[in-house]
Amino acid sequence: MKTTGKNKAIAILKGIVMFLIVTMSLFHIFFSAKSPKLAENNAAYKLAINDRNSLQNEYLEALKNKTISIEEYYSSVKELLSKSKEKIGAINDEKRAINFEHSFRGRNSFHFWIFVFGLVSALFFFSCKSLHNDFSRGSTVKFHLVSITGIIISFFWFIHLIFLTQNDFNKNKYIILTIVCASIFSVFTYFLVKYYTYKDQIILKQLSLLQRIKTIYYHDLAVRAVFAEKTGQPLESDKSTKESINEFDTDFMEVVKNI
């Protein structure tokens, strides 16, 4: 009972993990795409621009009404633009700092990162599942290539999302290195899925043999024994006892041969 309960718990845990892998990209909605601090920064930027334009228009009206000279207008506007540039520069510096603080692994935000990572995880899961199905059906290598391609692409983005930043994507040395690493991991995954697929098939064949022993061979033997015990005569059947034994031996050796 304890073993059955443990196996059931493991099966439930596997189901939860697979569900999370497939749906991970949806979790991005729980995280903000932009920092809440940006709203205040954008408001300060807009106010600085409006103040600059308003004062510049006032100087222009004053020049039009001849309350200031051209030299005074030029001097005032030059000073205004200099101060405005300095103020807007400080606001932009603050904005870059806010964006950097909100960024994750070189991406704009964790919102964006987990969305892409979730899509890649789903691609990896279904590629491995497809490869597992290919092995189970005994498909040829050309069918495996589709699944392997999906696994390579998945590992490429896994490596890039975890270890590299967005800027590294444009550097050829990083792309080549990432492709090489992704290929190596994909080969490992290929043989790992193959091993566990064949292992599962062996277990299923053994369970199938046990089922046949219980429902066919044991049943046939029990019927013959009960009949002989009650009547003292062997059971007349289309198969002799020796033929039944040979059939069981053939079935058993066929299963053992594939282990």
PDB file of C-alpha atoms in Angstrom:
ATOM      1  CA  MET A   1       0.000   0.000   0.000  1.00  0.00           C
ATOM      2  CA  LYS A   2       2.861   2.378   0.850  1.00  0.00           C
ATOM      3  CA  THR A   3       4.548   1.654  -2.485  1.00  0.00           C
ATOM      4  CA  THR A   4       1.296   2.228  -4.375  1.00  0.00           C
ATOM      5  CA  GLY A   5       0.728   5.511  -2.546  1.00  0.00           C
ATOM      6  CA  LYS A   6       4.298   6.599  -3.261  1.00  0.00           C
ATOM      7  CA  ASN A   7       3.965   5.770  -6.958  1.00  0.00           C
ATOM      8  CA  LYS A   8       0.691   7.681  -7.112  1.00  0.00           C
ATOM      9  CA  ALA A   9       2.304  10.716  -5.464  1.00  0.00           C
ATOM     10  CA  ILE A  10       5.203  10.592  -7.935  1.00  0.00           C
ATOM     11  CA  ALA A  11       2.757  10.354 -10.855  1.00  0.00           C
ATOM     12  CA  ILE A  12       0.821  13.376  -9.561  1.00  0.00           C
ATOM     13  CA  LEU A  13       4.064  15.325  -9.071  1.00  0.00           C
ATOM     14  CA  LYS A  14       5.159  14.515 -12.627  1.00  0.00           C
ATOM     15  CA  GLY A  15       1.783  15.673 -13.910  1.00  0.00           C
ATOM     16  CA  ILE A  16       2.087  18.981 -12.039  1.00  0.00           C
ATOM     17  CA  VAL A  17       5.642  19.540 -13.328  1.00  0.00           C
ATOM     18  CA  MET A  18       4.601  18.832 -16.929  1.00  0.00           C
ATOM     19  CA  PHE A  19       1.616  21.161 -16.575  1.00  0.00           C
ATOM     20  CA  LEU A  20       3.855  23.953 -15.260  1.00  0.00           C
ATOM     21  CA  ILE A  21       6.367  23.444 -18.071  1.00  0.00           C
ATOM     22  CA  VAL A  22       3.704  23.659 -20.773  1.00  0.00           C
ATOM     23  CA  THR A  23       1.874  26.648 -19.252  1.00  0.00           C
ATOM     24  CA  MET A  24       4.890  28.573 -17.918  1.00  0.00           C
ATOM     25  CA  SER A  25       4.666  31.271 -20.601  1.00  0.00           C
ATOM     26  CA  LEU A  26       1.238  32.272 -19.239  1.00  0.00           C
ATOM     27  CA  PHE A  27       2.747  33.226 -15.873  1.00  0.00           C
ATOM     28  CA  HIS A  28       4.173  36.423 -17.396  1.00  0.00           C
ATOM     29  CA  ILE A  29       0.827  38.138 -16.737  1.00  0.00           C
ATOM     30  CA  PHE A  30       1.637  38.148 -13.010  1.00  0.00           C
ATOM     31  CA  PHE A  31       4.677  40.374 -13.581  1.00  0.00           C
ATOM     32  CA  SER A  32       4.847  43.952 -14.801  1.00  0.00           C
ATOM     33  CA  ALA A  33       6.310  44.608 -18.256  1.00  0.00           C
ATOM     34  CA  LYS A  34       7.519  48.048 -17.115  1.00  0.00           C
ATOM     35  CA  SER A  35       8.607  49.466 -13.786  1.00  0.00           C
ATOM     36  CA  PRO A  36       5.913  51.441 -11.900  1.00  0.00           C
ATOM     37  CA  LYS A  37       8.550  54.164 -11.431  1.00  0.00           C
ATOM     38  CA  LEU A  38       8.475  54.914 -15.163  1.00  0.00           C
ATOM     39  CA  ALA A  39       5.120  56.682 -14.906  1.00  0.00           C
ATOM     40  CA  GLU A  40       6.577  59.329 -12.604  1.00  0.00           C
ATOM     41  CA  ASN A  41       9.696  59.628 -14.757  1.00  0.00           C
ATOM     42  CA  ASN A  42       7.644  60.052 -17.939  1.00  0.00           C
ATOM     43  CA  ALA A  43       5.534  62.713 -16.234  1.00  0.00           C
ATOM     44  CA  ALA A  44       8.696  64.604 -15.207  1.00  0.00           C
ATOM     45  CA  TYR A  45      10.030  64.366 -18.774  1.00  0.00           C
ATOM     46  CA  LYS A  46       6.769  65.666 -20.253  1.00  0.00           C
ATOM     47  CA  LEU A  47       6.685  68.537 -17.730  1.00  0.00           C
ATOM     48  CA  ALA A  48      10.286  69.500 -18.535  1.00  0.00           C
ATOM     49  CA  ILE A  49       9.530  69.584 -22.270  1.00  0.00           C
ATOM     50  CA  ASN A  50       6.363  71.656 -21.749  1.00  0.00           C
ATOM     51  CA  ASP A  51       8.186  74.141 -19.464  1.00  0.00           C
ATOM     52  CA  ARG A  52      10.947  74.555 -22.040  1.00  0.00           C
ATOM     53  CA  ASN A  53       8.508  75.097 -24.914  1.00  0.00           C
ATOM     54  CA  SER A  54       6.396  77.486 -22.835  1.00  0.00           C
ATOM     55  CA  LEU A  55       9.382  79.704 -21.900  1.00  0.00           C
ATOM     56  CA  GLN A  56      10.672  79.614 -25.462  1.00  0.00           C
ATOM     57  CA  ASN A  57       7.271  80.802 -26.689  1.00  0.00           C
ATOM     58  CA  GLU A  58       7.293  83.578 -24.062  1.00  0.00           C
ATOM     59  CA  TYR A  59      10.701  84.773 -25.288  1.00  0.00           C
ATOM     60  CA  LEU A  60       9.438  84.638 -28.861  1.00  0.00           C
ATOM     61  CA  GLU A  61       6.364  86.734 -27.963  1.00  0.00           C
ATOM     62  CA  ALA A  62       8.563  89.202 -26.128  1.00  0.00           C
ATOM     63  CA  LEU A  63      10.774  89.506 -29.179  1.00  0.00           C
ATOM     64  CA  LYS A  64       7.704  89.933 -31.382  1.00  0.00           C
ATOM     65  CA  ASN A  65       6.388  92.689 -29.100  1.00  0.00           C
ATOM     66  CA  LYS A  66       9.887  94.219 -29.050  1.00  0.00           C
ATOM     67  CA  THR A  67      10.094  94.104 -25.258  1.00  0.00           C
ATOM     68  CA  ILE A  68      13.478  92.392 -25.602  1.00  0.00           C
ATOM     69  CA  SER A  69      16.181  92.737 -28.207  1.00  0.00           C
ATOM     70  CA  ILE A  70      17.390  90.015 -30.566  1.00  0.00           C
ATOM     71  CA  GLU A  71      20.578  89.692 -28.515  1.00  0.00           C
ATOM     72  CA  GLU A  72      18.572  89.249 -25.302  1.00  0.00           C
ATOM     73  CA  TYR A  73      16.317  86.720 -27.009  1.00  0.00           C
ATOM     74  CA  TYR A  74      19.304  84.761 -28.297  1.00  0.00           C
ATOM     75  CA  SER A  75      20.983  84.789 -24.908  1.00  0.00           C
ATOM     76  CA  SER A  76      17.830  83.778 -23.044  1.00  0.00           C
ATOM     77  CA  VAL A  77      16.980  80.937 -25.434  1.00  0.00           C
ATOM     78  CA  LYS A  78      20.560  79.648 -25.388  1.00  0.00           C
ATOM     79  CA  GLU A  79      20.548  79.581 -21.576  1.00  0.00           C
ATOM     80  CA  LEU A  80      17.092  77.960 -21.574  1.00  0.00           C
ATOM     81  CA  LEU A  81      18.138  75.188 -23.978  1.00  0.00           C
ATOM     82  CA  SER A  82      21.308  74.536 -21.996  1.00  0.00           C
ATOM     83  CA  LYS A  83      19.432  74.156 -18.695  1.00  0.00           C
ATOM     84  CA  SER A  84      16.674  72.122 -20.402  1.00  0.00           C
ATOM     85  CA  LYS A  85      19.232  69.768 -21.942  1.00  0.00           C
ATOM     86  CA  GLU A  86      20.845  69.229 -18.560  1.00  0.00           C
ATOM     87  CA  LYS A  87      17.487  68.621 -16.846  1.00  0.00           C
ATOM     88  CA  ILE A  88      16.201  66.258 -19.560  1.00  0.00           C
ATOM     89  CA  GLY A  89      19.543  64.436 -19.529  1.00  0.00           C
ATOM     90  CA  ALA A  90      19.179  63.826 -15.800  1.00  0.00           C
ATOM     91  CA  ILE A  91      15.629  62.556 -16.327  1.00  0.00           C
ATOM     92  CA  ASN A  92      16.813  60.203 -19.094  1.00  0.00           C
ATOM     93  CA  ASP A  93      19.651  58.947 -16.888  1.00  0.00           C
ATOM     94  CA  GLU A  94      17.096  58.203 -14.194  1.00  0.00           C
ATOM     95  CA  LYS A  95      14.957  56.378 -16.771  1.00  0.00           C
ATOM     96  CA  ARG A  96      17.884  54.197 -17.840  1.00  0.00           C
ATOM     97  CA  ALA A  97      18.606  53.377 -14.195  1.00  0.00           C
ATOM     98  CA  ILE A  98      14.944  52.426 -13.639  1.00  0.00           C
ATOM     99  CA  ASN A  99      14.940  50.211 -16.737  1.00  0.00           C
ATOM    100  CA  PHE A 100      18.178  48.552 -15.691  1.00  0.00           C
ATOM    101  CA  GLU A 101      16.792  47.888 -12.219  1.00  0.00           C
ATOM    102  CA  HIS A 102      13.662  46.338 -13.747  1.00  0.00           C
ATOM    103  CA  SER A 103      15.565  44.264 -16.312  1.00  0.00           C
ATOM    104  CA  PHE A 104      16.329  40.547 -15.911  1.00  0.00           C
ATOM    105  CA  ARG A 105      19.178  38.568 -17.465  1.00  0.00           C
ATOM    106  CA  GLY A 106      19.795  41.342 -19.975  1.00  0.00           C
ATOM    107  CA  ARG A 107      16.133  41.491 -21.053  1.00  0.00           C
ATOM    108  CA  ASN A 108      13.706  44.351 -20.521  1.00  0.00           C
ATOM    109  CA  SER A 109      11.902  42.603 -17.677  1.00  0.00           C
ATOM    110  CA  PHE A 110      11.205  39.290 -15.971  1.00  0.00           C
ATOM    111  CA  HIS A 111       7.774  39.586 -17.608  1.00  0.00           C
ATOM    112  CA  PHE A 112       9.381  39.253 -21.045  1.00  0.00           C
ATOM    113  CA  TRP A 113      12.008  36.698 -19.933  1.00  0.00           C
ATOM    114  CA  ILE A 114       9.578  34.193 -18.415  1.00  0.00           C
ATOM    115  CA  PHE A 115       7.244  34.551 -21.418  1.00  0.00           C
ATOM    116  CA  VAL A 116      10.003  33.535 -23.851  1.00  0.00           C
ATOM    117  CA  PHE A 117      11.456  30.945 -21.456  1.00  0.00           C
ATOM    118  CA  GLY A 118       7.987  29.398 -21.085  1.00  0.00           C
ATOM    119  CA  LEU A 119       7.530  29.130 -24.848  1.00  0.00           C
ATOM    120  CA  VAL A 120      10.947  27.493 -25.192  1.00  0.00           C
ATOM    121  CA  SER A 121      10.133  25.084 -22.336  1.00  0.00           C
ATOM    122  CA  ALA A 122       6.901  24.067 -24.067  1.00  0.00           C
ATOM    123  CA  LEU A 123       8.789  23.527 -27.340  1.00  0.00           C
ATOM    124  CA  PHE A 124      11.371  21.393 -25.524  1.00  0.00           C
ATOM    125  CA  PHE A 125       8.691  19.318 -23.780  1.00  0.00           C
ATOM    126  CA  PHE A 126       6.710  18.575 -26.945  1.00  0.00           C
ATOM    127  CA  SER A 127       9.898  17.879 -28.931  1.00  0.00           C
ATOM    128  CA  CYS A 128      10.976  15.298 -26.322  1.00  0.00           C
ATOM    129  CA  LYS A 129       7.461  13.839 -26.292  1.00  0.00           C
ATOM    130  CA  SER A 130       7.517  13.625 -30.088  1.00  0.00           C
ATOM    131  CA  LEU A 131      10.906  11.884 -29.964  1.00  0.00           C
ATOM    132  CA  HIS A 132       9.597   9.460 -27.341  1.00  0.00           C
ATOM    133  CA  ASN A 133       6.626   8.658 -29.587  1.00  0.00           C
ATOM    134  CA  ASP A 134       8.967   8.171 -32.558  1.00  0.00           C
ATOM    135  CA  PHE A 135      10.974   5.590 -30.599  1.00  0.00           C
ATOM    136  CA  SER A 136       7.809   3.879 -29.367  1.00  0.00           C
ATOM    137  CA  ARG A 137       6.439   3.558 -32.907  1.00  0.00           C
ATOM    138  CA  GLY A 138       9.785   2.432 -34.275  1.00  0.00           C
ATOM    139  CA  SER A 139       9.985   5.376 -36.672  1.00  0.00           C
ATOM    140  CA  THR A 140      13.033   5.871 -38.873  1.00  0.00           C
ATOM    141  CA  VAL A 141      15.784   8.434 -38.239  1.00  0.00           C
ATOM    142  CA  LYS A 142      14.270  10.945 -40.686  1.00  0.00           C
ATOM    143  CA  PHE A 143      11.286  11.281 -38.348  1.00  0.00           C
ATOM    144  CA  HIS A 144      13.664  11.727 -35.399  1.00  0.00           C
ATOM    145  CA  LEU A 145      15.280  14.727 -37.136  1.00  0.00           C
ATOM    146  CA  VAL A 146      12.150  16.861 -36.698  1.00  0.00           C
ATOM    147  CA  SER A 147      12.094  16.222 -32.952  1.00  0.00           C
ATOM    148  CA  ILE A 148      15.874  16.703 -32.671  1.00  0.00           C
ATOM    149  CA  THR A 149      15.620  20.041 -34.483  1.00  0.00           C
ATOM    150  CA  GLY A 150      13.067  21.226 -31.928  1.00  0.00           C
ATOM    151  CA  ILE A 151      15.342  20.096 -29.074  1.00  0.00           C
ATOM    152  CA  ILE A 152      18.384  21.885 -30.557  1.00  0.00           C
ATOM    153  CA  ILE A 153      16.407  25.115 -30.972  1.00  0.00           C
ATOM    154  CA  SER A 154      15.130  24.780 -27.402  1.00  0.00           C
ATOM    155  CA  PHE A 155      18.627  24.346 -25.972  1.00  0.00           C
ATOM    156  CA  PHE A 156      19.911  27.250 -28.066  1.00  0.00           C
ATOM    157  CA  TRP A 157      17.397  29.581 -26.436  1.00  0.00           C
ATOM    158  CA  PHE A 158      17.798  28.008 -22.993  1.00  0.00           C
ATOM    159  CA  ILE A 159      21.524  28.768 -23.076  1.00  0.00           C
ATOM    160  CA  HIS A 160      20.954  32.230 -24.499  1.00  0.00           C
ATOM    161  CA  LEU A 161      18.245  33.171 -22.001  1.00  0.00           C
ATOM    162  CA  ILE A 162      20.140  31.866 -18.967  1.00  0.00           C
ATOM    163  CA  PHE A 163      23.772  32.720 -19.702  1.00  0.00           C
ATOM    164  CA  LEU A 164      23.777  35.487 -22.329  1.00  0.00           C
ATOM    165  CA  THR A 165      22.248  38.932 -22.678  1.00  0.00           C
ATOM    166  CA  GLN A 166      20.287  40.454 -25.541  1.00  0.00           C
ATOM    167  CA  ASN A 167      23.380  42.251 -26.843  1.00  0.00           C
ATOM    168  CA  ASP A 168      25.364  39.006 -27.080  1.00  0.00           C
ATOM    169  CA  PHE A 169      23.003  37.721 -29.743  1.00  0.00           C
ATOM    170  CA  ASN A 170      24.680  39.852 -32.415  1.00  0.00           C
ATOM    171  CA  LYS A 171      28.155  38.455 -31.705  1.00  0.00           C
ATOM    172  CA  ASN A 172      29.079  35.554 -33.984  1.00  0.00           C
ATOM    173  CA  LYS A 173      31.350  33.879 -31.431  1.00  0.00           C
ATOM    174  CA  TYR A 174      28.462  33.596 -28.976  1.00  0.00           C
ATOM    175  CA  ILE A 175      26.080  32.258 -31.627  1.00  0.00           C
ATOM    176  CA  ILE A 176      28.553  29.577 -32.760  1.00  0.00           C
ATOM    177  CA  LEU A 177      29.366  28.577 -29.177  1.00  0.00           C
ATOM    178  CA  THR A 178      25.676  28.428 -28.289  1.00  0.00           C
ATOM    179  CA  ILE A 179      24.862  26.257 -31.322  1.00  0.00           C
ATOM    180  CA  VAL A 180      27.705  23.860 -30.464  1.00  0.00           C
ATOM    181  CA  CYS A 181      26.588  23.584 -26.825  1.00  0.00           C
ATOM    182  CA  ALA A 182      22.943  23.172 -27.855  1.00  0.00           C
ATOM    183  CA  SER A 183      23.913  20.367 -30.253  1.00  0.00           C
ATOM    184  CA  ILE A 184      25.882  18.556 -27.543  1.00  0.00           C
ATOM    185  CA  PHE A 185      23.011  18.795 -25.049  1.00  0.00           C
ATOM    186  CA  SER A 186      20.584  17.649 -27.751  1.00  0.00           C
ATOM    187  CA  VAL A 187      22.627  14.512 -28.485  1.00  0.00           C
ATOM    188  CA  PHE A 188      22.641  13.731 -24.757  1.00  0.00           C
ATOM    189  CA  THR A 189      18.874  14.287 -24.580  1.00  0.00           C
ATOM    190  CA  TYR A 190      18.355  12.103 -27.668  1.00  0.00           C
ATOM    191  CA  PHE A 191      20.031   9.087 -26.081  1.00  0.00           C
ATOM    192  CA  LEU A 192      18.444   9.818 -22.701  1.00  0.00           C
ATOM    193  CA  VAL A 193      14.922   9.794 -24.192  1.00  0.00           C
ATOM    194  CA  LYS A 194      15.839   6.694 -26.213  1.00  0.00           C
ATOM    195  CA  TYR A 195      17.062   4.898 -23.087  1.00  0.00           C
ATOM    196  CA  TYR A 196      13.956   5.682 -21.032  1.00  0.00           C
ATOM    197  CA  THR A 197      11.637   4.892 -23.956  1.00  0.00           C
ATOM    198  CA  TYR A 198      13.146   1.438 -24.397  1.00  0.00           C
ATOM    199  CA  LYS A 199      13.173   0.969 -20.640  1.00  0.00           C
ATOM    200  CA  ASP A 200       9.440   1.737 -20.492  1.00  0.00           C
ATOM    201  CA  GLN A 201       8.810  -0.640 -23.391  1.00  0.00           C
ATOM    202  CA  ILE A 202      10.689  -3.433 -21.597  1.00  0.00           C
ATOM    203  CA  ILE A 203       8.613  -2.887 -18.446  1.00  0.00           C
ATOM    204  CA  LEU A 204       5.392  -2.910 -20.485  1.00  0.00           C
ATOM    205  CA  LYS A 205       6.436  -6.130 -22.241  1.00  0.00           C
ATOM    206  CA  GLN A 206       7.200  -7.752 -18.883  1.00  0.00           C
ATOM    207  CA  LEU A 207       3.843  -6.647 -17.482  1.00  0.00           C
ATOM    208  CA  SER A 208       2.156  -7.941 -20.621  1.00  0.00           C
ATOM    209  CA  LEU A 209       3.882 -11.319 -20.160  1.00  0.00           C
ATOM    210  CA  LEU A 210       2.710 -11.490 -16.563  1.00  0.00           C
ATOM    211  CA  GLN A 211      -0.814 -10.723 -17.723  1.00  0.00           C
ATOM    212  CA  ARG A 212      -0.669 -13.512 -20.322  1.00  0.00           C
ATOM    213  CA  ILE A 213       0.734 -15.929 -17.732  1.00  0.00           C
ATOM    214  CA  LYS A 214      -2.171 -15.147 -15.436  1.00  0.00           C
ATOM    215  CA  THR A 215      -4.991 -15.144 -17.997  1.00  0.00           C
ATOM    216  CA  ILE A 216      -3.750 -17.747 -20.518  1.00  0.00           C
ATOM    217  CA  TYR A 217      -0.984 -20.093 -19.391  1.00  0.00           C
ATOM    218  CA  TYR A 218      -1.882 -20.368 -15.704  1.00  0.00           C
ATOM    219  CA  HIS A 219      -5.580 -20.635 -16.559  1.00  0.00           C
ATOM    220  CA  ASP A 220      -4.902 -23.430 -19.054  1.00  0.00           C
ATOM    221  CA  LEU A 221      -2.706 -25.282 -16.542  1.00  0.00           C
ATOM    222  CA  ALA A 222      -5.272 -24.862 -13.746  1.00  0.00           C
ATOM    223  CA  VAL A 223      -8.115 -26.157 -15.912  1.00  0.00           C
ATOM    224  CA  ARG A 224      -6.095 -29.227 -16.923  1.00  0.00           C
ATOM    225  CA  ALA A 225      -5.102 -29.908 -13.292  1.00  0.00           C
ATOM    226  CA  VAL A 226      -8.641 -29.532 -11.915  1.00  0.00           C
ATOM    227  CA  PHE A 227     -10.087 -31.731 -14.675  1.00  0.00           C
ATOM    228  CA  ALA A 228      -7.479 -34.451 -14.130  1.00  0.00           C
ATOM    229  CA  GLU A 229      -8.009 -34.277 -10.349  1.00  0.00           C
ATOM    230  CA  LYS A 230     -11.781 -34.725 -10.640  1.00  0.00           C
ATOM    231  CA  THR A 231     -11.927 -37.291 -13.437  1.00  0.00           C
ATOM    232  CA  GLY A 232      -8.567 -39.007 -13.233  1.00  0.00           C
ATOM    233  CA  GLN A 233      -8.282 -38.482 -16.996  1.00  0.00           C
ATOM    234  CA  PRO A 234      -6.327 -35.865 -18.981  1.00  0.00           C
ATOM    235  CA  LEU A 235      -8.314 -33.025 -20.498  1.00  0.00           C
ATOM    236  CA  GLU A 236      -9.001 -33.423 -24.176  1.00  0.00           C
ATOM    237  CA  SER A 237      -7.968 -30.203 -25.916  1.00  0.00           C
ATOM    238  CA  ASP A 238      -6.869 -28.935 -29.319  1.00  0.00           C
ATOM    239  CA  LYS A 239      -3.407 -28.412 -27.731  1.00  0.00           C
ATOM    240  CA  SER A 240      -1.392 -30.917 -25.791  1.00  0.00           C
ATOM    241  CA  THR A 241       0.348 -30.057 -22.537  1.00  0.00           C
ATOM    242  CA  LYS A 242       3.696 -30.178 -24.328  1.00  0.00           C
ATOM    243  CA  GLU A 243       2.439 -27.728 -26.977  1.00  0.00           C
ATOM    244  CA  SER A 244       1.214 -25.358 -24.268  1.00  0.00           C
ATOM    245  CA  ILE A 245       4.597 -25.529 -22.538  1.00  0.00           C
ATOM    246  CA  ASN A 246       6.403 -24.866 -25.830  1.00  0.00           C
ATOM    247  CA  GLU A 247       4.133 -21.903 -26.518  1.00  0.00           C
ATOM    248  CA  PHE A 248       4.906 -20.441 -23.092  1.00  0.00           C
ATOM    249  CA  ASP A 249       8.667 -21.032 -23.553  1.00  0.00           C
ATOM    250  CA  THR A 250       8.590 -19.277 -26.940  1.00  0.00           C
ATOM    251  CA  ASP A 251       6.665 -16.307 -25.529  1.00  0.00           C
ATOM    252  CA  PHE A 252       8.951 -16.069 -22.515  1.00  0.00           C
ATOM    253  CA  MET A 253      12.181 -16.246 -24.565  1.00  0.00           C
ATOM    254  CA  GLU A 254      10.882 -13.609 -26.971  1.00  0.00           C
ATOM    255  CA  VAL A 255      10.381 -11.171 -24.100  1.00  0.00           C
ATOM    256  CA  VAL A 256      13.727 -12.020 -22.488  1.00  0.00           C
ATOM    257  CA  LYS A 257      15.547 -11.607 -25.808  1.00  0.00           C
ATOM    258  CA  ASN A 258      14.413  -7.990 -26.097  1.00  0.00           C
ATOM    259  CA  ILE A 259      15.509  -7.010 -22.580  1.00  0.00           C
TER     260      ILE A 259
END
